Amino acid sequence: VLGVIVLGMLTAAGVRARHLVVLLVLCATLVLGASRAGVIQDYQVDRLTGFLNQGEASENTYNVDQSKTAIGAGGISGTGLFEGTQTKLDFVPEQHTDFIFTVVGEELGFLGGATLLALFGILVWRIWRAAQLARDLFGTLCCIGVMSMFTICPAATGPVTICSATRSSQSRRRRAVICGTSKPCITTSGISTC
């Protein structure tokens, strides 16, 4: 998440594309080196690459498979608030953090999920607009950083990621729709800054 925020801010600041490519290659080299040196264990690599083998049922894809089943059970209008069988019977783990969109998808259906994503879209658009209207580069970069955090949420990291299996389901505190203390504080601070 921090990498995407930094990448968004560097792009907005006008860093040349070739410098960004060099930075990405260096980061990829470090991650590959860490996995080869044994700093990253095999089970951690399996968690991070579990989305590549979605067709195969394994313990690495169980959570994602259950979340897809729950969202599919929601249909168009959902099963009703607090009536989702997958979430109510705890087939979907970490419903209050990683799999919060699964709860929305099952209980409120496609319409509820689409509404939530539309609200995220409006929020991102308003932050983009604030970045355009900022009086100085610092204000623009702050807004772009916050926008990057929110854009990675629904599009690649947010409430939808785990359900669409585009990211690891083992990491937490990335979403705006989440319980806890640190993420809501950061989210509120970021929005109020813009």
XYZ file of C-alpha atoms in Angstrom:
194
model
C 0.000 0.000 0.000
C 2.779 2.403 0.882
C 4.502 1.565 -2.401
C 1.411 2.521 -4.401
C 1.049 5.761 -2.441
C 4.693 6.668 -3.085
C 4.368 5.694 -6.748
C 1.284 7.891 -7.149
C 2.963 10.831 -5.460
C 6.155 10.454 -7.503
C 4.140 10.316 -10.706
C 2.195 13.442 -9.733
C 5.444 15.193 -8.820
C 6.696 14.678 -12.366
C 9.324 11.984 -11.929
C 10.448 10.595 -15.276
C 9.040 7.263 -16.377
C 12.468 5.656 -16.730
C 13.293 6.531 -13.107
C 10.048 4.885 -12.002
C 10.905 1.788 -14.049
C 14.353 1.616 -12.428
C 12.738 1.966 -8.993
C 10.254 -0.831 -9.747
C 13.032 -3.108 -11.034
C 15.053 -2.460 -7.858
C 12.039 -3.264 -5.671
C 11.318 -6.460 -7.616
C 14.976 -7.462 -7.291
C 14.886 -6.897 -3.526
C 11.714 -8.979 -3.131
C 13.145 -11.776 -5.281
C 16.416 -11.657 -3.350
C 14.588 -11.780 -0.030
C 12.623 -14.846 -1.109
C 15.766 -16.582 -2.389
C 17.725 -15.765 0.767
C 15.079 -17.322 2.966
C 13.935 -14.071 4.547
C 10.472 -14.739 3.141
C 9.304 -18.239 4.025
C 7.663 -20.618 1.534
C 4.223 -20.367 3.145
C 4.381 -16.558 2.828
C 5.213 -16.848 -0.869
C 2.307 -19.298 -1.244
C -0.039 -16.778 0.341
C 1.127 -14.012 -1.955
C 0.911 -16.135 -5.108
C -2.274 -18.013 -4.217
C -4.288 -15.882 -6.640
C -2.337 -17.362 -9.577
C -3.712 -20.870 -8.894
C -7.373 -20.062 -8.353
C -8.604 -23.135 -10.197
C -6.964 -25.467 -7.701
C -8.583 -25.956 -4.306
C -6.000 -25.646 -1.564
C -5.628 -24.218 1.906
C -4.067 -21.101 0.361
C -7.231 -20.324 -1.642
C -9.876 -21.478 0.855
C -10.645 -17.978 2.141
C -10.950 -16.549 -1.351
C -13.149 -19.461 -2.476
C -15.485 -18.965 0.477
C -15.714 -15.231 -0.178
C -16.620 -15.827 -3.811
C -19.314 -18.286 -2.733
C -20.731 -15.734 -0.293
C -20.854 -12.949 -2.866
C -22.441 -15.283 -5.391
C -25.086 -16.258 -2.836
C -26.049 -12.591 -2.507
C -27.415 -12.371 -6.028
C -28.925 -9.062 -7.128
C -30.565 -7.856 -3.919
C -28.830 -9.961 -1.261
C -30.036 -12.336 1.395
C -31.022 -9.559 3.789
C -29.196 -7.697 6.494
C -27.643 -10.126 9.022
C -29.108 -13.082 7.098
C -26.071 -14.245 5.094
C -25.461 -17.942 5.646
C -21.788 -17.913 4.626
C -20.976 -15.017 6.923
C -23.383 -15.912 9.721
C -22.012 -19.455 10.016
C -18.380 -18.225 9.904
C -17.409 -19.882 6.631
C -15.878 -16.543 5.696
C -13.061 -15.630 8.108
C -12.095 -12.106 9.183
C -15.433 -10.614 8.139
C -14.772 -7.357 9.951
C -11.457 -6.694 8.181
C -10.241 -8.505 5.070
C -13.601 -9.829 3.955
C -15.896 -6.912 4.765
C -16.986 -6.613 1.130
C -18.017 -10.254 1.236
C -20.528 -9.394 3.951
C -21.856 -6.483 1.893
C -22.038 -8.639 -1.246
C -23.870 -11.487 0.437
C -26.285 -9.522 2.583
C -26.977 -6.554 0.280
C -26.247 -8.250 -3.039
C -25.013 -6.717 -6.252
C -26.965 -3.516 -5.645
C -25.408 -2.972 -2.207
C -21.910 -3.765 -3.470
C -22.324 -1.476 -6.475
C -23.571 1.304 -4.191
C -20.550 0.924 -1.915
C -18.168 1.035 -4.881
C -19.999 4.071 -6.285
C -19.515 5.845 -2.959
C -15.801 5.006 -3.094
C -15.714 6.385 -6.634
C -17.323 9.653 -5.543
C -14.858 9.936 -2.668
C -11.875 9.374 -4.978
C -13.232 11.874 -7.493
C -13.664 14.541 -4.785
C -10.104 13.983 -3.577
C -8.874 14.244 -7.191
C -10.779 17.502 -7.526
C -9.184 18.823 -4.319
C -5.754 17.905 -5.716
C -6.498 19.902 -8.862
C -7.611 22.920 -6.834
C -4.686 22.817 -4.385
C -2.715 26.037 -4.279
C 0.726 24.464 -4.015
C 2.595 21.274 -4.881
C 2.547 20.031 -1.276
C -1.260 20.184 -1.135
C -1.501 18.421 -4.488
C 0.872 15.660 -3.387
C -0.980 15.170 -0.084
C -4.266 14.759 -1.935
C -2.682 12.427 -4.511
C -1.251 10.303 -1.678
C -4.652 9.993 -0.010
C -6.294 9.328 -3.379
C -3.740 6.602 -4.096
C -4.614 4.971 -0.782
C -8.307 4.966 -1.679
C -7.774 3.953 -5.290
C -5.827 0.901 -4.270
C -8.684 0.054 -1.902
C -11.582 -0.826 -4.209
C -9.624 -1.279 -7.401
C -6.736 -3.443 -6.299
C -6.657 -3.600 -2.473
C -9.788 -2.439 -0.920
C -12.909 -4.147 0.115
C -13.080 -5.997 -3.189
C -9.552 -7.351 -3.466
C -9.915 -10.388 -1.345
C -13.124 -11.317 -3.052
C -11.650 -10.936 -6.507
C -8.420 -12.610 -5.385
C -6.109 -9.982 -6.793
C -4.131 -9.672 -3.587
C -3.087 -11.671 -0.583
C -5.865 -12.376 1.865
C -3.462 -12.493 4.763
C -2.722 -8.807 5.174
C -4.957 -6.488 7.147
C -5.717 -2.833 7.801
C -5.851 -1.718 4.189
C -9.444 -0.813 3.740
C -11.535 2.218 4.514
C -14.431 -0.055 5.470
C -12.817 -1.683 8.464
C -12.889 -1.814 12.230
C -9.935 -1.109 14.446
C -8.199 2.065 15.471
C -5.301 2.923 13.179
C -6.943 2.710 9.747
C -10.016 4.848 10.573
C -7.721 7.453 12.140
C -5.462 7.534 9.083
C -8.438 7.575 6.725
C -10.168 10.413 8.564
C -6.940 12.410 8.795
C -6.253 11.928 5.108
C -9.724 13.000 4.024
C -9.694 16.038 6.301
C -6.299 17.060 4.906
C -7.715 17.256 1.402
